[in-house]
XYZ file of N, CA, C and O in Angstrom:
796
model
N 98.515 84.158 113.810
C 97.317 83.604 114.662
C 96.745 84.627 115.475
O 97.504 85.492 115.892
N 95.420 84.574 115.667
C 94.669 85.579 116.474
C 95.334 85.551 117.927
O 95.472 84.541 118.584
N 95.781 86.842 118.460
C 96.131 86.864 119.890
C 95.151 86.379 120.912
O 95.528 85.837 121.911
N 93.899 86.281 120.434
C 92.952 85.799 121.558
C 92.654 84.512 121.587
O 92.067 83.809 122.392
N 93.367 83.757 120.658
C 93.290 82.180 120.653
C 94.788 81.602 120.671
O 94.850 80.523 120.168
N 95.560 82.284 121.304
C 97.010 81.625 121.419
C 96.878 80.406 122.245
O 96.403 80.462 123.629
N 97.325 79.271 121.999
C 97.327 78.131 122.899
C 98.590 78.206 123.809
O 99.624 78.972 123.626
N 98.472 77.650 124.916
C 99.612 77.622 125.899
C 100.940 76.973 125.305
O 102.094 77.251 125.816
N 100.617 75.962 124.316
C 101.937 75.393 123.869
C 101.509 74.737 122.467
O 100.350 74.592 122.121
N 102.374 74.423 121.628
C 102.265 73.830 120.271
C 102.816 72.482 120.292
O 104.089 72.315 120.866
N 102.229 71.371 119.884
C 102.867 70.151 119.665
C 103.168 69.806 118.265
O 102.312 69.956 117.337
N 104.462 69.651 118.142
C 105.128 69.527 116.792
C 105.460 68.054 116.560
O 106.363 67.496 117.355
N 105.049 67.444 115.421
C 105.324 66.128 115.206
C 106.937 66.047 114.733
O 107.238 66.952 113.835
N 107.693 65.140 115.097
C 109.091 64.982 114.747
C 109.394 63.915 113.733
O 108.775 62.845 113.969
N 110.172 64.064 112.657
C 110.724 63.086 111.920
C 112.150 62.559 112.541
O 112.785 63.172 113.204
N 112.264 61.412 112.239
C 113.569 60.530 112.810
C 114.658 61.092 112.093
O 114.662 61.094 110.772
N 115.609 61.813 112.708
C 116.765 62.382 112.021
C 117.688 61.240 111.507
O 117.653 60.221 112.004
N 118.687 61.496 110.600
C 119.726 60.659 110.224
C 120.461 60.240 111.535
O 120.646 60.951 112.405
N 120.946 58.968 111.552
C 121.660 58.455 112.853
C 122.749 59.298 113.123
O 123.038 59.335 114.390
N 123.552 59.983 112.336
C 124.741 60.631 112.607
C 124.442 62.046 113.040
O 125.350 62.844 113.210
N 123.071 62.507 112.890
C 122.675 63.960 113.183
C 122.210 64.116 114.617
O 121.300 63.373 114.683
N 122.569 65.025 115.364
C 122.064 65.225 116.634
C 121.200 66.574 116.476
O 121.923 67.676 116.195
N 119.817 66.444 116.414
C 119.170 67.691 116.106
C 119.043 68.683 117.226
O 119.134 68.360 118.559
N 119.002 69.938 116.900
C 118.814 71.079 117.955
C 117.627 71.493 117.804
O 117.319 72.587 116.827
N 116.525 71.079 118.539
C 115.216 71.691 118.381
C 114.828 72.952 118.959
O 115.578 73.532 119.867
N 114.054 73.907 118.395
C 113.713 75.164 119.095
C 113.111 74.846 120.435
O 112.669 73.679 120.728
N 113.187 75.570 121.340
C 112.775 75.549 122.730
C 111.434 76.176 122.995
O 110.616 75.705 123.881
N 111.106 77.012 122.283
C 109.931 77.963 122.496
C 109.352 78.469 121.146
O 109.954 78.421 120.214
N 107.974 78.814 121.261
C 107.442 79.663 120.054
C 107.125 80.934 120.593
O 106.150 81.114 121.559
N 107.492 82.071 120.046
C 107.159 83.311 120.457
C 105.891 83.882 119.639
O 106.022 83.634 118.368
N 104.859 84.300 120.170
C 103.715 84.893 119.549
C 104.011 86.549 119.575
O 103.698 87.045 120.589
N 104.637 86.851 118.435
C 105.141 88.297 118.480
C 104.016 89.222 117.910
O 103.545 89.037 116.761
N 103.566 90.103 118.711
C 102.577 91.217 118.261
C 103.033 92.605 118.332
O 104.201 92.677 119.073
N 102.353 93.523 117.862
C 102.746 94.992 117.952
C 102.375 95.627 119.177
O 101.209 95.413 119.637
N 103.259 96.210 119.900
C 102.964 96.971 121.038
C 102.444 98.409 120.795
O 102.081 99.133 121.619
N 102.303 98.706 119.447
C 101.886 100.126 119.163
C 100.342 100.189 118.908
O 99.899 101.137 119.203
N 99.811 99.059 118.618
C 98.331 99.217 118.437
C 97.590 98.071 119.050
O 97.978 96.834 118.854
N 96.473 98.409 119.933
C 95.648 97.390 120.455
C 94.735 96.816 119.390
O 94.027 95.816 119.588
N 94.722 97.482 118.299
C 93.730 97.075 117.157
C 94.300 95.844 116.312
O 93.521 95.176 115.842
N 95.438 95.692 116.601
C 96.223 94.630 115.626
C 95.977 93.394 116.520
O 96.569 93.182 117.650
N 95.076 92.484 115.946
C 94.721 91.323 116.797
C 95.568 89.984 116.345
O 95.309 88.788 116.864
N 96.565 90.103 115.372
C 97.327 88.945 115.075
C 98.661 88.908 115.711
O 99.377 89.950 116.048
N 99.194 87.684 115.811
C 100.668 87.553 116.418
C 101.272 86.567 115.409
O 100.757 85.688 114.786
N 102.680 86.928 115.019
C 103.443 86.186 114.385
C 103.964 84.997 115.175
O 104.656 85.416 116.243
N 103.993 83.833 114.683
C 104.463 82.701 115.488
C 105.972 82.467 115.054
O 106.283 82.109 113.888
N 106.955 82.542 115.989
C 108.356 82.525 115.687
C 109.092 81.433 116.475
O 109.109 81.700 117.732
N 109.579 80.419 115.956
C 110.405 79.434 116.836
C 111.709 79.882 117.234
O 112.309 80.648 116.369
N 112.136 79.774 118.481
C 113.510 80.088 118.831
C 113.911 79.155 119.736
O 113.359 78.323 120.349
N 115.395 79.376 120.007
C 116.013 78.672 121.114
C 116.289 79.667 122.290
O 116.829 80.844 122.106
N 115.830 79.292 123.323
C 115.839 80.219 124.412
C 117.261 80.873 124.773
O 117.496 81.921 125.166
N 118.228 79.912 124.686
C 119.582 80.292 124.923
C 120.172 81.346 124.028
O 120.890 82.252 124.574
N 119.752 81.443 122.748
C 120.101 82.254 121.726
C 119.593 83.710 122.289
O 120.354 84.664 122.241
N 118.486 83.856 122.739
C 117.917 85.027 123.006
C 118.287 85.608 124.451
O 118.685 86.624 124.664
N 118.537 84.601 125.576
C 119.019 84.914 126.632
C 120.539 85.601 126.614
O 120.794 86.411 127.401
N 121.187 84.984 125.652
C 122.576 85.425 125.552
C 122.749 86.900 124.927
O 123.834 87.510 125.090
N 121.754 87.322 124.264
C 121.932 88.455 123.292
C 120.842 89.650 123.749
O 121.102 90.821 123.460
N 119.667 89.239 124.390
C 118.742 90.278 124.628
C 118.615 90.671 126.218
O 118.021 89.757 127.018
N 119.240 91.602 126.725
C 119.270 92.019 128.129
C 117.795 92.050 128.788
O 117.643 92.077 129.996
N 117.022 92.581 127.808
C 115.500 92.930 128.380
C 114.465 91.878 128.121
O 113.397 92.119 128.293
N 114.862 90.716 127.541
C 114.009 89.706 127.183
C 113.575 88.787 128.528
O 114.449 88.654 129.368
N 112.290 88.510 128.868
C 111.898 87.853 129.939
C 112.573 86.456 130.161
O 112.771 85.827 128.942
N 112.650 86.068 131.172
C 113.108 84.526 131.339
C 112.261 83.641 130.836
O 110.878 83.735 131.131
N 112.572 82.607 130.033
C 111.715 81.613 129.420
C 111.774 80.365 130.209
O 112.956 79.835 130.615
N 110.566 79.817 130.496
C 110.635 78.607 131.385
C 111.246 77.351 130.498
O 111.173 77.418 129.307
N 111.669 76.391 131.238
C 112.355 75.262 130.626
C 111.329 74.550 129.872
O 110.262 74.117 130.522
N 111.491 74.251 128.590
C 110.527 73.371 127.814
C 110.633 71.783 128.081
O 111.727 71.436 128.777
N 109.760 71.009 127.854
C 109.857 69.570 127.926
C 110.684 69.054 126.820
O 110.803 69.583 125.802
N 111.219 67.871 127.158
C 111.923 67.069 126.009
C 111.001 66.383 125.114
O 109.820 66.141 125.463
N 111.397 66.169 123.865
C 110.561 65.370 123.034
C 110.116 63.967 123.536
O 110.908 63.300 124.243
N 108.901 63.755 123.417
C 108.185 62.508 123.881
C 107.455 61.765 122.642
O 106.548 62.522 122.113
N 107.878 60.580 122.533
C 107.073 59.697 121.421
C 107.097 60.453 120.051
O 106.046 60.654 119.475
N 108.204 61.044 119.655
C 108.172 61.602 118.331
C 107.451 62.944 118.274
O 107.018 63.598 117.168
N 107.140 63.742 119.516
C 106.455 64.904 119.525
C 107.224 65.771 120.447
O 107.685 65.503 121.557
N 107.466 67.052 119.923
C 107.998 68.171 120.552
C 106.932 69.173 120.922
O 106.309 69.756 120.206
N 106.760 69.325 122.250
C 105.836 70.371 122.948
C 106.575 71.748 123.277
O 107.418 71.639 124.133
N 106.238 72.721 122.471
C 106.779 73.909 122.647
C 105.815 75.010 123.270
O 104.864 75.311 122.863
N 106.388 75.659 124.397
C 105.664 76.578 125.163
C 105.429 77.839 124.118
O 106.386 78.211 123.572
N 104.247 78.495 124.199
C 103.935 79.612 123.306
C 104.116 80.935 124.280
O 103.443 80.958 125.327
N 105.032 81.753 123.978
C 105.167 82.896 124.831
C 104.803 84.313 123.971
O 105.599 84.624 123.115
N 103.745 84.897 124.519
C 103.415 86.129 123.849
C 104.427 87.210 124.189
O 104.702 87.294 125.357
N 104.787 88.042 123.131
C 105.641 89.127 123.389
C 105.101 90.156 122.431
O 104.625 90.100 121.503
N 105.397 91.490 123.016
C 104.975 92.655 122.138
C 106.225 93.465 121.813
O 106.891 93.857 122.895
N 106.336 93.862 120.644
C 107.481 94.805 120.301
C 106.962 95.776 119.315
O 105.878 95.622 118.682
N 107.655 96.871 119.060
C 107.050 97.971 118.191
C 106.737 97.384 116.841
O 105.895 97.736 116.265
N 107.592 96.551 116.415
C 107.373 96.041 115.013
C 107.750 94.509 114.918
O 108.837 94.092 114.827
N 106.671 93.772 114.785
C 106.893 92.196 114.593
C 107.783 91.945 113.285
O 108.434 91.061 113.396
N 107.485 92.620 112.346
C 108.439 92.326 111.053
C 109.849 92.743 111.304
O 110.754 91.864 110.807
N 110.179 93.784 112.004
C 111.591 94.078 112.335
C 112.071 93.001 113.334
O 113.274 92.542 113.196
N 111.246 92.398 114.199
C 111.853 91.327 115.040
C 112.291 90.260 114.255
O 113.142 89.503 114.658
N 111.495 89.728 113.302
C 112.052 88.540 112.395
C 113.427 88.884 111.902
O 114.275 87.863 111.710
N 113.919 90.135 111.516
C 115.049 90.515 111.042
C 116.082 90.335 112.072
O 117.151 89.737 111.962
N 115.788 90.674 113.250
C 116.578 90.660 114.349
C 116.890 89.320 114.802
O 118.051 88.756 115.183
N 115.744 88.380 114.767
C 115.899 86.905 115.029
C 116.874 86.415 114.121
O 117.811 85.653 114.534
N 116.864 86.600 112.960
C 117.774 86.042 112.050
C 119.271 86.412 112.291
O 120.080 85.613 112.303
N 119.332 87.717 112.533
C 120.876 88.210 112.884
C 121.283 87.531 114.301
O 122.532 87.255 114.220
N 120.402 87.320 115.158
C 120.901 86.696 116.463
C 121.345 85.302 116.231
O 122.296 84.649 116.921
N 120.878 84.724 115.076
C 121.315 83.248 114.804
C 122.693 83.359 113.729
O 123.457 82.543 114.059
N 122.700 84.235 112.947
C 123.697 84.111 111.856
C 124.766 85.280 111.933
O 125.740 85.216 111.374
N 124.356 86.356 112.592
C 125.225 87.577 112.861
C 125.817 88.055 111.312
O 126.911 88.610 111.330
N 124.828 88.044 110.366
C 125.155 88.519 109.001
C 124.556 90.135 108.971
O 123.514 90.362 108.815
N 125.608 90.897 108.827
C 125.279 92.455 108.791
C 124.674 92.709 107.463
O 123.775 93.551 107.156
N 125.124 91.952 106.259
C 124.530 92.071 104.973
C 123.086 91.722 104.892
O 122.301 92.515 104.300
N 122.597 90.812 105.512
C 121.247 90.402 105.653
C 120.332 91.453 106.289
O 119.225 91.647 105.929
N 120.954 92.150 107.360
C 120.116 93.070 108.055
C 120.088 94.209 106.952
O 118.939 94.790 106.847
N 121.046 94.655 106.345
C 120.821 95.873 105.476
C 120.020 95.384 104.254
O 119.140 96.406 103.806
N 120.034 94.295 103.691
C 119.238 93.769 102.609
C 117.808 93.754 102.982
O 116.987 94.282 102.153
N 117.283 93.651 104.247
C 116.115 93.568 104.889
C 115.493 95.053 104.836
O 114.373 95.224 104.897
N 116.357 96.090 104.939
C 115.958 97.364 105.101
C 115.758 98.124 103.822
O 114.677 98.766 103.610
N 116.662 98.038 102.804
C 116.549 98.591 101.501
C 117.564 98.265 100.636
O 118.548 97.510 100.917
N 117.431 98.491 99.288
C 118.331 97.934 98.245
C 119.594 98.637 98.363
O 119.599 99.839 98.437
N 120.702 97.886 98.329
C 122.096 98.466 98.205
C 122.821 97.658 97.166
O 122.380 96.544 96.886
N 123.969 98.108 96.623
C 124.724 97.357 95.547
C 125.263 96.007 96.200
O 125.818 95.988 97.334
N 125.088 95.064 95.456
C 125.613 93.780 95.667
C 127.116 93.753 95.952
O 127.519 92.954 96.947
N 127.948 94.463 95.298
C 129.315 94.372 95.584
C 129.748 95.113 96.948
O 130.774 94.745 97.607
N 128.780 95.929 97.484
C 129.142 96.390 98.781
C 128.775 95.436 99.783
O 129.316 95.415 100.916
N 127.545 94.725 99.566
C 126.995 93.843 100.474
C 127.863 92.576 100.608
O 127.913 91.797 101.772
N 128.615 92.278 99.463
C 129.386 90.955 99.604
C 130.375 91.101 100.651
O 131.153 91.962 100.626
N 130.306 89.885 101.435
C 131.475 89.833 102.419
C 131.430 91.037 103.424
O 132.452 91.432 103.851
N 130.330 91.712 103.549
C 130.337 92.903 104.484
C 130.764 92.713 105.954
O 130.276 91.671 106.553
N 131.751 93.449 106.514
C 132.073 93.162 107.832
C 131.889 94.337 108.693
O 131.651 95.387 108.191
N 132.182 94.267 109.765
C 132.086 95.311 110.825
C 133.193 96.452 110.388
O 132.782 97.639 110.493
N 134.278 96.023 110.017
C 135.306 97.069 109.797
C 134.840 97.865 108.564
O 135.064 99.044 108.408
N 134.212 97.181 107.513
C 133.726 97.883 106.357
C 132.718 98.665 106.693
O 132.573 99.956 106.301
N 131.698 98.483 107.712
C 130.679 99.320 108.160
C 131.108 100.652 108.763
O 131.006 101.652 108.398
N 132.229 100.392 109.656
C 132.937 101.696 110.280
C 133.828 102.415 109.399
O 133.664 103.705 109.371
N 134.440 101.788 108.391
C 135.178 102.666 107.422
C 134.174 103.383 106.459
O 134.512 104.486 106.233
N 133.083 102.857 106.138
C 131.875 103.574 105.305
C 131.552 104.654 106.018
O 131.295 105.795 105.431
N 131.263 104.743 107.245
C 130.750 105.640 108.200
C 131.609 106.948 108.067
O 131.156 108.050 108.380
N 132.955 106.883 107.893
C 133.982 107.868 107.913
C 134.218 108.302 106.521
O 135.124 109.148 106.364
N 133.653 107.802 105.348
C 133.877 108.033 104.050
C 132.770 108.785 103.516
O 131.738 108.197 103.123
N 132.823 110.109 103.399
C 131.520 110.950 102.655
C 131.432 110.537 101.421
O 130.366 110.397 100.936
N 132.449 110.140 100.608
C 132.253 109.705 99.258
C 131.464 108.439 99.023
O 130.450 108.344 98.349
N 131.761 107.426 99.862
C 131.183 106.187 99.841
C 129.731 106.416 100.305
O 128.776 105.689 99.696
N 129.515 107.030 101.296
C 128.188 107.266 101.828
C 127.312 107.940 100.805
O 126.199 107.664 100.588
N 127.839 108.855 100.172
C 127.226 109.626 99.069
C 126.800 108.651 98.046
O 125.704 108.604 97.296
N 127.681 107.796 97.538
C 127.505 106.791 96.505
C 126.323 105.808 96.957
O 125.500 105.505 96.120
N 126.513 105.351 98.054
C 125.282 104.421 98.532
C 123.921 105.133 98.685
O 122.948 104.635 98.223
N 123.944 106.514 99.208
C 122.731 107.086 99.127
C 122.164 107.347 97.740
O 120.918 107.334 97.535
N 123.051 107.747 96.818
C 122.590 107.925 95.487
C 122.068 106.679 94.933
O 121.082 106.672 94.148
N 122.697 105.511 95.243
C 122.194 104.247 94.603
C 120.866 104.086 95.195
O 119.801 103.550 94.393
N 120.545 104.268 96.479
C 119.205 103.887 97.021
C 118.260 105.033 96.460
O 117.262 104.547 96.270
N 118.572 106.291 96.295
C 117.711 107.290 95.659
C 117.385 106.758 94.313
O 116.208 106.935 93.979
N 118.272 106.391 93.559
C 117.873 105.932 92.202
C 117.072 104.592 92.073
O 116.232 104.577 91.430
N 117.343 103.690 92.963
C 116.693 102.591 93.197
C 115.207 102.709 93.620
O 114.209 102.009 93.105
N 115.051 103.894 94.278
C 113.627 104.274 94.809
C 112.941 105.253 93.858
O 112.025 105.651 94.173
N 113.614 105.359 92.720
C 113.099 106.453 91.683
C 112.890 107.799 92.248
O 111.975 108.468 91.860
N 113.722 108.222 93.161
C 113.684 109.521 93.631
C 112.232 109.770 94.440
O 111.893 110.995 94.420
N 111.678 108.744 94.821
C 110.265 108.838 95.202
C 110.312 109.072 96.828
O 110.846 108.185 97.359
N 109.949 110.271 97.375
C 110.142 110.498 98.766
C 109.320 109.589 99.573
O 109.594 109.180 100.758
N 108.231 109.072 99.090
C 107.248 108.209 99.796
C 107.876 106.893 100.154
O 107.963 106.209 101.073
N 108.514 106.342 98.928
C 109.315 105.159 99.135
C 110.472 105.261 100.173
O 110.689 104.414 100.957
N 111.135 106.426 99.999
C 112.249 106.617 100.998
C 111.863 106.653 102.448
O 112.565 106.207 103.303
N 110.630 107.286 102.402
C 110.030 107.519 103.902
C 109.847 106.067 104.396
O 109.890 105.905 105.679
N 109.328 105.217 103.700
C 109.008 103.712 104.200
C 110.326 103.086 104.415
O 110.573 102.355 105.525
N 111.548 103.479 103.813
C 112.686 102.763 104.147
C 113.262 103.387 105.390
O 113.766 102.699 106.245
N 113.039 104.560 105.650
C 113.259 105.273 106.803
C 112.657 104.526 108.141
O 113.175 104.429 109.147
N 111.236 104.401 107.864
C 110.614 103.860 108.903
C 111.047 102.305 109.373
O 111.046 102.027 110.509
N 111.475 101.570 108.227
C 111.807 100.318 108.500
C 113.279 100.355 109.436
O 113.445 99.508 110.191
N 114.041 101.423 109.184
C 115.427 101.477 110.040
C 114.902 101.880 111.434
O 115.380 101.267 112.453
N 113.998 102.849 111.500
C 113.451 103.241 112.879
C 112.808 102.018 113.653
O 112.932 101.690 114.664
N 112.023 101.217 112.852
C 111.346 100.061 113.484
C 112.509 99.115 114.008
O 112.381 98.576 115.230
N 113.407 98.887 113.363
C 114.576 97.866 113.721
C 115.203 98.425 114.920
O 115.432 97.774 116.089
N 115.497 99.738 114.916
C 116.129 100.574 116.182
C 115.282 100.299 117.321
O 115.659 99.941 118.540
N 113.903 100.586 117.193
C 112.990 100.583 118.335
C 112.869 99.022 118.881
O 112.871 98.918 120.052
N 112.943 98.077 118.108
C 112.890 96.693 118.537
C 114.218 96.302 119.266
O 114.184 95.662 120.367
N 115.337 96.849 118.735
C 116.422 96.601 119.385
C 116.524 97.231 120.851
O 117.029 96.647 121.894
N 116.126 98.493 120.966
C 115.958 99.019 122.242
C 115.005 98.243 123.168
O 115.289 97.946 124.423
N 113.913 97.887 122.797
C 112.831 97.105 123.518
C 113.423 95.799 124.111
O 113.260 95.347 125.153
N 114.315 95.038 123.115
C 114.816 93.659 123.539
C 115.935 93.853 124.426
O 116.494 93.028 124.993
N 116.618 95.019 124.337
C 117.889 95.117 125.041
C 119.017 94.492 124.198
O 119.970 93.864 124.731
N 118.978 94.666 122.848
C 119.960 93.923 122.075
C 121.128 94.880 121.914
O 121.117 95.711 121.007
N 122.292 94.728 122.632
C 123.261 95.564 122.654
C 124.599 95.020 121.946
O 125.548 94.801 122.522
N 124.316 94.856 120.599
C 125.539 94.444 119.816
C 126.111 95.402 119.090
O 125.466 96.045 118.157
N 127.387 95.659 119.333
C 127.973 96.966 118.718
C 128.057 96.755 117.150
O 127.763 97.912 116.561
N 128.270 95.701 116.520
C 128.314 95.581 115.018
C 126.785 95.992 114.451
O 126.854 96.494 113.583
N 125.831 95.490 115.249
C 124.514 95.698 114.729
C 124.109 97.141 114.926
O 123.472 97.849 113.870
N 124.470 97.799 116.014
C 124.162 99.184 116.222
C 125.000 100.073 115.146
O 124.395 100.956 114.478
N 126.189 99.716 114.968
C 126.909 100.600 113.869
C 126.315 100.314 112.472
O 126.268 101.223 111.612
N 125.770 99.098 112.201
C 125.059 98.832 110.878
C 123.760 99.619 110.922
O 123.466 100.243 109.761
N 123.029 99.842 111.874
C 121.811 100.629 112.013
C 122.170 102.069 111.751
O 121.514 102.665 111.086
N 123.165 102.598 112.392
C 123.652 103.819 112.093
C 124.083 104.145 110.925
O 123.654 105.125 110.192
N 124.795 103.225 110.002
C 125.096 103.340 108.682
C 123.850 103.441 107.897
O 123.704 104.267 106.905
N 122.919 102.461 108.150
C 121.618 102.546 107.245
C 120.948 103.772 107.494
O 120.252 104.442 106.469
N 120.943 104.467 108.732
C 120.344 105.657 108.909
C 120.930 106.872 107.995
O 120.235 107.647 107.538
N 122.325 106.781 107.955
C 122.957 107.830 107.224
C 122.578 107.686 105.714
O 122.539 108.604 105.154
N 122.547 106.386 105.362
C 122.404 106.370 103.939
C 121.071 106.748 103.398
O 120.851 107.358 102.602
N 120.009 106.312 104.260
C 118.581 106.724 103.995
C 118.369 108.135 104.058
O 117.530 108.836 103.225
N 118.905 108.748 104.991
C 118.803 110.223 105.186
C 119.447 110.950 104.042
O 118.988 111.951 103.457
N 120.542 110.492 103.697
C 121.334 111.140 102.481
C 120.483 111.036 101.184
O 120.480 111.896 100.434
N 119.770 109.832 101.001
C 118.981 109.566 99.905
C 117.837 110.420 99.878
O 117.436 110.997 98.813
N 117.225 110.655 100.977
C 115.982 111.710 101.161
C 116.522 112.987 100.801
O 115.874 113.697 100.010
N 117.657 113.489 101.319
C 118.279 114.803 100.850
C 118.430 114.877 99.393
O 117.957 115.888 98.828
N 118.908 113.986 98.797
C 119.197 113.882 97.231
C 117.941 113.924 96.651
O 117.688 114.712 95.550
N 117.051 113.317 97.130
C 115.607 113.214 96.331
C 114.860 114.576 96.534
O 114.270 115.024 95.464
N 115.146 115.384 97.618
C 114.450 116.636 97.800
C 115.160 117.702 96.800
O 114.702 118.503 96.134
N 116.550 117.600 96.709
C 117.317 118.441 95.804
C 116.954 118.188 94.321
O 116.872 119.099 93.640
N 116.898 116.962 93.882
C 116.319 116.611 92.639
C 115.019 117.153 92.315
O 114.782 117.438 91.048
N 114.131 117.355 93.293
C 112.797 117.747 92.901
C 112.723 119.350 92.822
O 111.738 119.890 92.345
N 113.814 119.873 93.122
C 113.776 121.495 93.158
C 114.095 121.948 91.809
O 114.640 121.331 91.005
């Protein structure tokens, strides 16, 4: 949506849920735009629950209390925010809800499915101390990127974007920080391998 035409709120029609289901509706819509460029006039509209963000983002502004649904309509306040990378914000939003480290890595660059399956924080930490596994993951990424430095540079930028958004939001989750550190080591290793292969 154009930043210059953001409404103060959005009214969302609601369907009647099954009688046994108590719905948990979003409380706000974030209009997420880039803080890097004043030329970017678009904002990504992202529904959120204020409690989820307040519990995990130390630097997120306080969100006003939304109104309750009235006559099968939910009115959500629209809150403009600026982060270095709106695309990276959508990855972080998903993590704040499901805490899946594998989804974070999948969003950054390709990795072997057997490594991502049931990925845990302990696996991330163990991988960081294993030069052999780090090398294998970097080699996999290098081959998946066809040893192309431009592609690997884009992957590096995605990791950096996620890191910058985390700092901006004050998202201090140890598991997520360790996963970003792992992603950085893998992509730098892949770039080094690509350079060696070109020589």
